[in-house]
Tab-separated table of C-alpha atoms and ligand atoms in Angstrom:
chain	number	residue	atom	x	y	z
A	10	MET	CA	22.889	4.028	9.766
A	11	ASP	CA	20.733	2.544	12.678
A	12	GLU	CA	22.095	-0.325	14.842
A	13	ASN	CA	18.463	-1.369	16.319
A	14	ILE	CA	15.804	-1.387	12.590
A	15	GLY	CA	14.934	-4.526	13.731
A	16	GLU	CA	14.349	-4.198	17.111
A	17	ARG	CA	11.844	-0.750	15.991
A	18	LYS	CA	10.566	-2.954	13.047
A	19	LEU	CA	9.122	-4.970	16.413
A	20	GLU	CA	8.443	-2.622	18.744
A	21	HIS	CA	6.221	-1.319	16.006
A	22	ILE	CA	4.225	-4.160	15.610
A	23	ASP	CA	3.892	-4.209	19.145
A	24	ILE	CA	2.465	-1.091	18.739
A	25	ILE	CA	-0.459	-2.220	16.412
A	26	LEU	CA	-1.473	-4.866	18.289
A	27	LYS	CA	-1.687	-2.894	21.597
A	28	GLU	CA	-3.151	0.140	20.819
A	29	ASN	CA	-5.872	2.308	18.660
A	30	ILE	CA	-2.926	4.139	15.986
A	31	ASP	CA	-5.754	3.230	13.230
A	32	PHE	CA	-6.979	6.658	11.432
A	33	PRO	CA	-9.890	8.397	13.723
A	34	ASP	CA	-12.682	7.665	11.663
A	35	HIS	CA	-12.553	10.902	9.115
A	36	CYS	CA	-13.126	9.149	5.991
A	37	SER	CA	-16.830	6.816	6.395
A	38	LYS	CA	-18.472	9.971	4.859
A	39	ILE	CA	-16.450	10.249	2.451
A	40	TYR	CA	-17.051	6.503	0.943
A	41	ASP	CA	-20.222	7.210	1.188
A	42	SER	CA	-20.094	10.328	-0.822
A	43	ILE	CA	-19.114	7.588	-3.639
A	44	MET	CA	-22.701	5.990	-4.499
A	45	LEU	CA	-22.222	2.455	-6.923
A	46	ILE	CA	-25.260	1.785	-8.955
A	47	HIS	CA	-27.402	-1.207	-8.175
A	48	GLN	CA	-28.113	-2.976	-11.043
A	49	ALA	CA	-31.792	-5.326	-10.203
A	50	PHE	CA	-30.104	-6.790	-13.452
A	51	PRO	CA	-26.816	-6.911	-14.100
A	52	LYS	CA	-27.101	-8.886	-17.256
A	53	ILE	CA	-24.174	-11.700	-15.832
A	54	ASN	CA	-24.177	-14.514	-13.792
A	55	LEU	CA	-22.435	-15.147	-10.337
A	56	GLU	CA	-20.223	-17.652	-11.930
A	57	GLU	CA	-19.422	-14.794	-14.939
A	58	VAL	CA	-17.607	-12.714	-12.862
A	59	ASP	CA	-14.370	-13.151	-13.245
A	60	LEU	CA	-11.557	-11.146	-10.772
A	61	ARG	CA	-8.393	-11.911	-12.536
A	62	ILE	CA	-5.936	-8.623	-13.346
A	63	ASP	CA	-1.663	-8.692	-14.635
A	64	PHE	CA	0.158	-7.305	-12.675
A	65	LEU	CA	4.164	-7.609	-12.849
A	66	GLY	CA	4.718	-10.726	-15.911
A	67	TYR	CA	1.879	-12.547	-13.444
A	68	THR	CA	-2.237	-12.967	-13.919
A	69	ILE	CA	-3.593	-13.302	-10.293
A	70	ASN	CA	-6.244	-14.083	-9.158
A	71	ALA	CA	-7.526	-10.985	-7.398
A	72	PRO	CA	-6.669	-6.858	-8.268
A	73	LEU	CA	-5.414	-6.931	-4.515
A	74	MET	CA	-1.482	-7.294	-2.929
A	75	ILE	CA	-0.826	-7.832	0.991
A	76	THR	CA	1.274	-4.349	1.308
A	77	GLY	CA	5.312	-4.458	2.823
A	78	MET	CA	5.524	-5.298	6.224
A	79	THR	CA	7.995	-6.892	8.126
A	80	GLY	CA	11.216	-8.738	8.428
A	81	GLY	CA	14.568	-7.373	9.829
A	82	HIS	CA	14.784	-9.470	12.491
A	83	ARG	CA	14.784	-13.124	13.118
A	84	ASN	CA	11.442	-13.290	15.550
A	85	VAL	CA	9.539	-12.155	12.547
A	86	THR	CA	10.247	-14.907	10.100
A	87	LYS	CA	7.373	-16.962	10.591
A	88	ILE	CA	5.033	-13.912	10.523
A	89	ASN	CA	6.673	-13.069	7.064
A	90	GLU	CA	6.533	-16.748	5.665
A	91	LYS	CA	3.137	-17.026	6.751
A	92	LEU	CA	2.041	-13.435	5.286
A	93	ALA	CA	3.804	-15.483	1.693
A	94	ARG	CA	2.040	-18.740	2.831
A	95	LEU	CA	-1.846	-16.440	2.119
A	96	ALA	CA	-0.525	-14.130	-0.745
A	97	GLN	CA	0.045	-18.164	-2.676
A	98	GLU	CA	-2.426	-19.499	-1.283
A	99	LEU	CA	-4.631	-16.588	-2.562
A	100	GLY	CA	-2.920	-16.217	-5.605
A	101	ILE	CA	-2.520	-12.357	-5.321
A	102	ALA	CA	0.190	-10.445	-4.855
A	103	ILE	CA	2.826	-9.941	-1.271
A	104	GLY	CA	5.460	-7.023	-0.726
A	105	VAL	CA	7.872	-7.321	2.324
A	106	GLY	CA	8.811	-4.879	4.757
A	107	SER	CA	11.746	-2.250	4.554
A	108	GLN	CA	14.871	-3.856	3.425
A	109	ARG	CA	16.945	-1.694	4.838
A	110	PRO	CA	18.030	-4.152	7.533
A	111	MET	CA	19.579	-6.060	4.427
A	112	ILE	CA	21.976	-3.857	4.023
A	113	ILE	CA	22.783	-3.615	7.140
A	114	TYR	CA	23.587	-6.400	8.596
A	115	ARG	CA	24.309	-8.694	4.846
A	116	ASP	CA	26.718	-10.792	6.722
A	117	ASN	CA	23.269	-11.908	8.555
A	118	SER	CA	22.168	-14.803	7.265
A	119	ASP	CA	19.466	-14.498	9.719
A	120	VAL	CA	18.202	-11.003	8.940
A	121	LEU	CA	18.413	-12.053	5.905
A	122	GLU	CA	15.658	-15.462	5.646
A	123	THR	CA	13.516	-13.068	7.224
A	124	TYR	CA	12.908	-11.718	3.379
A	125	LYS	CA	14.287	-14.767	1.840
A	126	ILE	CA	11.694	-17.003	2.945
A	127	VAL	CA	9.186	-14.485	1.685
A	128	ARG	CA	9.872	-15.933	-1.697
A	129	LYS	CA	10.254	-19.299	-1.191
A	130	THR	CA	7.213	-19.466	0.445
A	131	ALA	CA	5.207	-17.353	-2.306
A	132	GLN	CA	6.406	-18.257	-5.441
A	133	ASP	CA	4.454	-18.390	-8.115
A	134	VAL	CA	2.643	-14.739	-7.747
A	135	PRO	CA	4.612	-11.230	-7.366
A	136	VAL	CA	6.893	-10.361	-4.236
A	137	ILE	CA	7.464	-6.451	-3.745
A	138	GLY	CA	11.192	-5.144	-2.448
A	139	ASN	CA	10.865	-1.618	-0.402
A	140	ILE	CA	13.535	0.805	0.620
A	141	GLY	CA	12.544	4.420	2.079
A	142	ILE	CA	13.351	6.952	-0.513
A	143	ASN	CA	16.156	8.885	2.171
A	144	THR	CA	17.959	5.920	2.637
A	145	ILE	CA	18.710	5.640	-1.185
A	146	ASN	CA	21.263	8.134	-0.857
A	147	ASP	CA	23.412	5.698	0.940
A	148	LEU	CA	23.174	2.831	-1.098
A	149	SER	CA	24.602	1.901	-4.683
A	150	ILE	CA	22.964	0.472	-7.467
A	151	ASN	CA	24.633	-3.031	-6.431
A	152	ASP	CA	23.236	-2.585	-2.896
A	153	ILE	CA	19.479	-1.386	-4.103
A	154	GLU	CA	20.297	-4.895	-7.113
A	155	PHE	CA	21.568	-7.115	-4.128
A	156	LEU	CA	17.380	-6.363	-2.614
A	157	ILE	CA	15.677	-7.260	-5.723
A	158	LYS	CA	18.002	-10.154	-6.344
A	159	SER	CA	18.286	-11.631	-2.666
A	160	ILE	CA	13.943	-11.921	-3.045
A	161	GLU	CA	13.289	-12.356	-7.129
A	162	ALA	CA	11.283	-8.970	-6.805
A	163	ASP	CA	8.997	-8.445	-9.254
A	164	ALA	CA	8.957	-4.852	-8.396
A	165	LEU	CA	10.830	-2.230	-6.174
A	166	ALA	CA	8.342	-0.157	-3.918
A	167	ILE	CA	10.364	2.833	-2.904
A	168	HIS	CA	8.632	4.086	0.325
A	169	LEU	CA	7.454	7.928	0.779
A	170	ASN	CA	6.847	8.656	5.201
A	171	PRO	CA	8.089	12.052	5.706
A	172	ALA	CA	5.080	12.180	8.138
A	173	GLN	CA	5.732	9.117	10.130
A	174	GLU	CA	9.692	9.585	10.406
A	175	VAL	CA	9.383	13.477	11.244
A	176	ILE	CA	7.992	12.049	14.165
A	177	GLN	CA	9.613	8.473	15.121
A	178	PRO	CA	12.602	9.795	17.992
A	179	GLU	CA	15.546	9.202	15.362
A	180	GLY	CA	14.064	9.343	12.242
A	181	ASP	CA	15.497	10.411	9.038
A	182	THR	CA	13.588	14.002	7.176
A	183	ARG	CA	16.320	13.605	4.594
A	184	PHE	CA	12.825	14.221	2.196
A	185	SER	CA	15.589	17.299	-0.046
A	186	ASP	CA	14.432	16.598	-4.259
A	187	ASN	CA	17.843	15.609	-4.011
A	188	VAL	CA	17.239	12.351	-4.507
A	189	ILE	CA	15.415	12.024	-7.531
A	190	VAL	CA	18.287	12.211	-9.176
A	191	LYS	CA	18.947	8.964	-7.222
A	192	VAL	CA	15.938	7.069	-8.019
A	193	GLU	CA	15.878	7.713	-11.871
A	194	GLU	CA	19.447	7.021	-11.966
A	195	ILE	CA	17.518	3.044	-10.319
A	196	LEU	CA	15.075	3.048	-13.089
A	197	ASP	CA	17.937	3.867	-15.528
A	198	SER	CA	19.634	0.530	-14.144
A	199	ILE	CA	17.520	-2.385	-12.736
A	200	ASP	CA	15.256	-4.514	-15.098
A	201	VAL	CA	12.554	-4.467	-12.636
A	202	PRO	CA	9.621	-1.435	-12.148
A	203	VAL	CA	9.447	0.952	-9.412
A	204	ILE	CA	6.641	1.663	-6.976
A	205	ILE	CA	6.464	5.005	-5.750
A	206	LYS	CA	4.892	4.006	-2.704
A	207	GLU	CA	3.368	6.097	0.625
A	208	VAL	CA	2.748	4.233	4.289
A	209	GLY	CA	-0.395	6.551	5.263
A	210	ASN	CA	-0.587	9.169	4.362
A	211	GLY	CA	-1.527	10.011	0.483
A	212	ILE	CA	-0.157	10.377	-2.429
A	213	SER	CA	-1.165	13.987	-3.927
A	214	MET	CA	-1.290	15.205	-7.731
A	215	GLU	CA	2.502	17.419	-7.270
A	216	THR	CA	4.212	14.088	-6.374
A	217	ALA	CA	2.529	11.749	-8.980
A	218	SER	CA	2.944	14.718	-11.472
A	219	LEU	CA	6.795	14.513	-9.893
A	220	PHE	CA	7.754	10.961	-10.037
A	221	ARG	CA	5.600	10.253	-13.307
A	222	SER	CA	7.500	13.206	-15.067
A	223	ILE	CA	10.843	10.998	-13.929
A	224	GLY	CA	9.518	7.975	-15.542
A	225	ILE	CA	7.549	6.496	-12.606
A	226	ARG	CA	4.194	4.220	-13.737
A	227	TYR	CA	3.302	2.331	-10.543
A	228	PHE	CA	1.829	4.154	-7.789
A	229	ASP	CA	0.391	2.843	-4.008
A	230	ILE	CA	-1.026	6.005	-3.230
A	231	SER	CA	-1.779	4.970	0.708
A	232	GLY	CA	-3.682	7.493	1.369
A	233	SER	CA	-5.353	7.805	5.027
A	234	CYS	CA	-7.600	6.266	6.062
A	235	GLY	CA	-6.441	3.084	7.797
A	236	THR	CA	-2.654	2.925	9.559
A	237	ASN	CA	-1.418	6.005	10.792
A	238	TRP	CA	1.652	6.023	11.615
A	239	ILE	CA	2.048	9.198	13.227
A	240	LEU	CA	-0.135	7.885	15.513
A	241	VAL	CA	1.939	4.666	15.824
A	242	GLU	CA	5.357	6.327	16.852
A	243	LYS	CA	3.453	8.335	18.924
A	244	TYR	CA	2.812	5.503	21.815
A	245	ARG	CA	7.267	4.288	21.250
A	246	SER	CA	8.819	4.936	24.290
A	247	ARG	CA	11.512	6.884	23.492
A	248	THR	CA	9.093	9.485	21.666
A	249	PRO	CA	9.528	12.909	23.237
A	250	GLU	CA	6.395	14.275	24.799
A	251	TYR	CA	6.410	17.592	22.587
A	252	LYS	CA	5.972	14.610	19.246
A	253	LYS	CA	3.002	12.730	21.146
A	254	ARG	CA	1.933	16.376	21.711
A	255	ILE	CA	1.893	16.813	17.918
A	256	ALA	CA	0.822	13.358	17.136
A	257	ASP	CA	-2.339	13.976	18.452
A	258	ILE	CA	-2.845	17.285	16.506
A	259	LEU	CA	-1.868	15.695	13.182
A	260	ASN	CA	-3.748	12.517	14.177
A	261	LYS	CA	-6.191	12.958	10.295
A	262	TRP	CA	-3.292	14.190	8.496
A	263	GLY	CA	-2.635	13.544	5.131
A	264	ILE	CA	-5.046	13.004	1.973
A	265	PRO	CA	-8.083	10.364	2.465
A	266	THR	CA	-7.317	7.420	0.444
A	267	PRO	CA	-10.471	7.695	-2.296
A	268	LEU	CA	-9.033	11.604	-3.197
A	269	ALA	CA	-5.240	10.007	-2.910
A	270	ILE	CA	-6.658	7.675	-5.890
A	271	ILE	CA	-7.932	10.363	-7.716
A	272	GLU	CA	-5.227	12.844	-7.439
A	273	THR	CA	-2.958	10.464	-8.359
A	274	ARG	CA	-5.020	9.282	-11.680
A	275	ASN	CA	-5.672	13.031	-12.427
A	276	ALA	CA	-1.913	14.145	-11.967
A	277	ALA	CA	-0.461	10.054	-14.038
A	278	PRO	CA	-2.605	8.810	-16.409
A	279	ASP	CA	-0.843	6.140	-17.549
A	280	SER	CA	-0.565	4.383	-14.208
A	281	PHE	CA	-1.153	1.410	-12.709
A	282	ILE	CA	-2.424	2.256	-9.294
A	283	ILE	CA	-3.082	-0.033	-5.818
A	284	ALA	CA	-5.047	1.891	-3.612
A	285	SER	CA	-4.278	0.959	0.422
A	286	GLY	CA	-5.030	2.666	3.820
A	287	GLY	CA	-7.731	1.510	5.209
A	288	VAL	CA	-8.903	-0.396	2.114
A	289	TRP	CA	-10.742	-2.910	4.916
A	290	ASP	CA	-13.525	-4.126	3.015
A	291	GLY	CA	-14.311	-5.518	-0.604
A	292	LEU	CA	-17.115	-3.128	-0.757
A	293	LYS	CA	-14.660	-0.334	-0.062
A	294	ALA	CA	-12.097	-1.564	-2.784
A	295	VAL	CA	-14.522	-1.759	-5.915
A	296	LYS	CA	-14.910	1.801	-4.628
A	297	SER	CA	-11.333	2.309	-5.001
A	298	LEU	CA	-11.390	0.186	-8.285
A	299	VAL	CA	-14.334	2.456	-9.450
A	300	LEU	CA	-12.708	5.496	-8.592
A	301	GLY	CA	-9.743	4.966	-10.820
A	302	ALA	CA	-7.129	2.361	-9.326
A	303	ASP	CA	-6.059	-0.502	-10.592
A	304	MET	CA	-6.040	-2.884	-7.362
A	305	VAL	CA	-5.653	-2.271	-4.042
A	306	GLY	CA	-4.051	-3.094	-0.665
A	307	LEU	CA	-4.154	-4.466	2.617
A	308	ALA	CA	-1.738	-4.401	5.362
A	309	LYS	CA	-2.640	-3.788	9.484
A	310	PRO	CA	-5.998	-6.200	9.191
A	311	ILE	CA	-4.022	-9.144	7.583
A	312	ILE	CA	-1.019	-9.059	9.977
A	313	TYR	CA	-2.767	-8.107	13.330
A	314	LEU	CA	-5.370	-10.889	13.221
A	315	LEU	CA	-2.623	-13.593	11.636
A	316	ILE	CA	-0.565	-13.118	14.723
A	317	LYS	CA	-4.225	-12.624	17.045
A	318	GLN	CA	-6.563	-14.840	15.664
A	319	GLY	CA	-4.358	-17.156	13.795
A	320	TYR	CA	-3.589	-18.720	9.889
A	321	ASP	CA	-7.100	-19.885	9.767
A	322	GLU	CA	-8.423	-16.753	10.487
A	323	ALA	CA	-6.516	-13.718	8.081
A	324	TYR	CA	-7.446	-16.421	5.552
A	325	LYS	CA	-10.601	-16.169	5.740
A	326	PHE	CA	-10.719	-12.562	6.274
A	327	LEU	CA	-8.926	-12.297	3.126
A	328	PHE	CA	-11.544	-15.080	1.369
A	329	THR	CA	-14.082	-12.753	2.613
A	330	TYR	CA	-12.975	-9.494	1.063
A	331	ILE	CA	-12.423	-11.638	-2.652
A	332	GLU	CA	-16.025	-12.930	-2.006
A	333	THR	CA	-17.459	-9.768	-1.177
A	334	ILE	CA	-15.326	-7.453	-4.314
A	335	ARG	CA	-17.122	-10.672	-6.245
A	336	THR	CA	-20.345	-10.006	-5.013
A	337	VAL	CA	-20.825	-5.751	-5.866
A	338	LEU	CA	-19.404	-6.309	-8.765
A	339	PHE	CA	-21.886	-9.249	-9.821
A	340	LEU	CA	-24.815	-6.435	-8.365
A	341	ILE	CA	-23.280	-3.337	-10.807
A	342	GLY	CA	-23.071	-5.533	-13.699
A	343	ALA	CA	-19.092	-6.274	-14.044
A	344	LYS	CA	-17.778	-8.740	-15.628
A	345	ASN	CA	-14.224	-7.522	-14.589
A	346	PRO	CA	-12.362	-4.894	-12.603
A	347	SER	CA	-11.566	-3.476	-15.441
A	348	GLU	CA	-15.618	-2.990	-16.317
A	349	THR	CA	-15.820	-1.081	-12.941
A	350	ARG	CA	-14.586	1.515	-15.084
A	351	ASP	CA	-17.208	1.640	-17.515
A	352	LYS	CA	-20.038	1.455	-14.807
A	353	PRO	CA	-21.343	4.408	-13.571
A	354	VAL	CA	-20.952	5.958	-10.314
A	355	VAL	CA	-22.361	9.053	-8.215
A	356	LEU	CA	-19.966	10.921	-6.604
A	357	LEU	CA	-21.664	13.702	-3.350
A	358	GLU	CA	-20.301	15.825	-1.293
A	359	PRO	CA	-17.634	16.281	0.192
A	360	ILE	CA	-15.886	14.668	-3.012
A	361	LEU	CA	-16.626	17.950	-5.303
A	362	SER	CA	-15.842	20.960	-3.481
A	363	TYR	CA	-12.544	19.187	-3.192
A	364	LEU	CA	-11.903	18.013	-6.592
A	365	LYS	CA	-13.841	21.541	-8.159
A	366	GLN	CA	-10.827	23.430	-5.762
A	367	ARG	CA	-8.077	20.978	-6.774
A	368	LYS	CA	-9.137	22.245	-10.369
A	369	ILE	CA	-9.947	18.533	-11.429
A	370	ASP	CA	-13.225	18.603	-13.837
A	371	LEU	CA	-15.608	15.340	-12.359
A	372	GLU	CA	-16.649	14.954	-15.999
A	373	ASN	CA	-12.925	15.196	-17.658
A	374	TYR	CA	-11.863	12.810	-15.207
A	375	ILE	CA	-14.935	9.801	-15.120
A	376	GLN	CA	-13.922	9.750	-19.424
A	377	PHE	CA	-10.489	10.028	-19.274
A	378	ILE	CA	-10.784	6.989	-16.174
A	379	ARG	CA	-13.005	5.397	-18.512
A	380	LYS	CA	-10.403	5.503	-21.451
A	381	GLY	CA	-8.242	3.414	-18.710
A	382	GLY	CA	-4.552	3.221	-17.386
A	383	LEU	CA	-1.263	1.179	-17.773
B	668	FMN	C1	3.553	-3.284	10.473
B	668	FMN	C2	3.427	-2.762	9.823
B	668	FMN	C3	5.089	-2.566	9.091
B	668	FMN	C4	4.673	-1.487	7.841
B	668	FMN	N1	6.174	-1.758	7.445
B	668	FMN	C5	6.014	-1.173	6.353
B	668	FMN	C6	7.690	-0.379	5.858
B	668	FMN	O1	8.498	-1.523	6.297
B	668	FMN	N2	7.380	-0.001	4.315
B	668	FMN	C7	6.487	-0.044	4.143
B	668	FMN	O2	6.346	0.846	2.766
B	668	FMN	N3	5.488	0.072	4.246
B	668	FMN	C8	4.631	-0.255	5.134
B	668	FMN	N4	3.834	-0.603	6.048
B	668	FMN	C9	2.821	0.185	5.715
B	668	FMN	C10	1.365	-0.280	5.158
B	668	FMN	O3	2.379	-1.279	3.626
B	668	FMN	C11	0.499	0.683	4.637
B	668	FMN	O4	1.341	0.385	3.112
B	668	FMN	C12	-0.078	0.958	5.868
B	668	FMN	O5	0.189	0.349	6.598
B	668	FMN	C13	-1.614	0.658	5.011
B	668	FMN	O6	-2.274	0.080	5.125
B	668	FMN	P1	-3.374	-0.241	6.008
B	668	FMN	O7	-4.172	1.012	6.128
B	668	FMN	O8	-4.293	-1.329	5.320
B	668	FMN	O9	-2.282	-0.938	6.854
B	668	FMN	C14	3.880	-1.522	7.259
B	668	FMN	C15	2.718	-1.231	7.874
B	668	FMN	C16	2.007	-2.344	8.670
B	668	FMN	C17	0.621	-2.321	9.452
């Protein structure tokens, strides 16, 4: 196994703070083509808007989670503690970063603590574990149970990140379909749900229906509108020149977040869908819910603000984000997140042509999300 994984996690954070690693702005056109309808008389009072939802056995205060980012090097313990404090204080869900270092450094209590601190700090909200699909073949069911139990995780996210791994100099590109059997084995053996999660290039209908067919009911579609891991790997000094050039060519690669929501909901209708990947304000969040997501996720803006400007600024950002969701729900006349599905939405180009060519019938789709998810 790769012994430098903890250092790599630090390098990633350093790059995210210093370089422009966001997708070029190819998503604003798509978000602008999702029109929510303003209601001059919304038929509700603002105080009636209730953002709480049930998720993994908890009632959380807003349909929001801080998605998995870090852990594995003692320098990130404080960061994970603060992320967890944000989640606990605001009453929202939180994920940890890839737990692979917990396996490599199983006897190193400093490394284990970088993850355990999350559950210790966030006791009243869902905590989600994290591991890469390409590494689960190397792990036993006991290892997986160890990862879940050590942070009392309420779910395990298995991340799919082929675009990142293929640019990463030491990347692990084992993504052949024999690993599916291992995912099934994990599903059968553990007693918490498995979330299939991208890291910013989006989940397609084909991928969603494959995982739905083996029993997956939770997806974090993480589309290509926010943090771009192809670019993060490009900025690493060890990355060879030819890979850097490929990264530049692929700088818009992936399925934009709103389209990945539709793809996944269409292929896995009875699933719980988390929308992340550039869902960086509360209006984009509500658009995600209207399109069929059950919850939204945020990563980079939180860690960036936390490190650059401190806890209070990260808290203010999240507070404003949640209040923006409340404001927009009020203006479209929705009392709670699930009512957003019943509200009118107009979809313009380029979404219409995209759906047509992907053979998704818009009328059917809208009717069908109104019937609800999980
Ligand atoms: C610093 C950082 C580290 C991350 N590490 C992981 C990880 O270990 N496992 C994972 O599944 N996703 C990881 N992600 C991806 C995020 O969970 C998320 O899917 C992605 O960044 C898109 O969300 P965003 O545009 O809000 O950043 C990481 C993101 C950031 C910013």
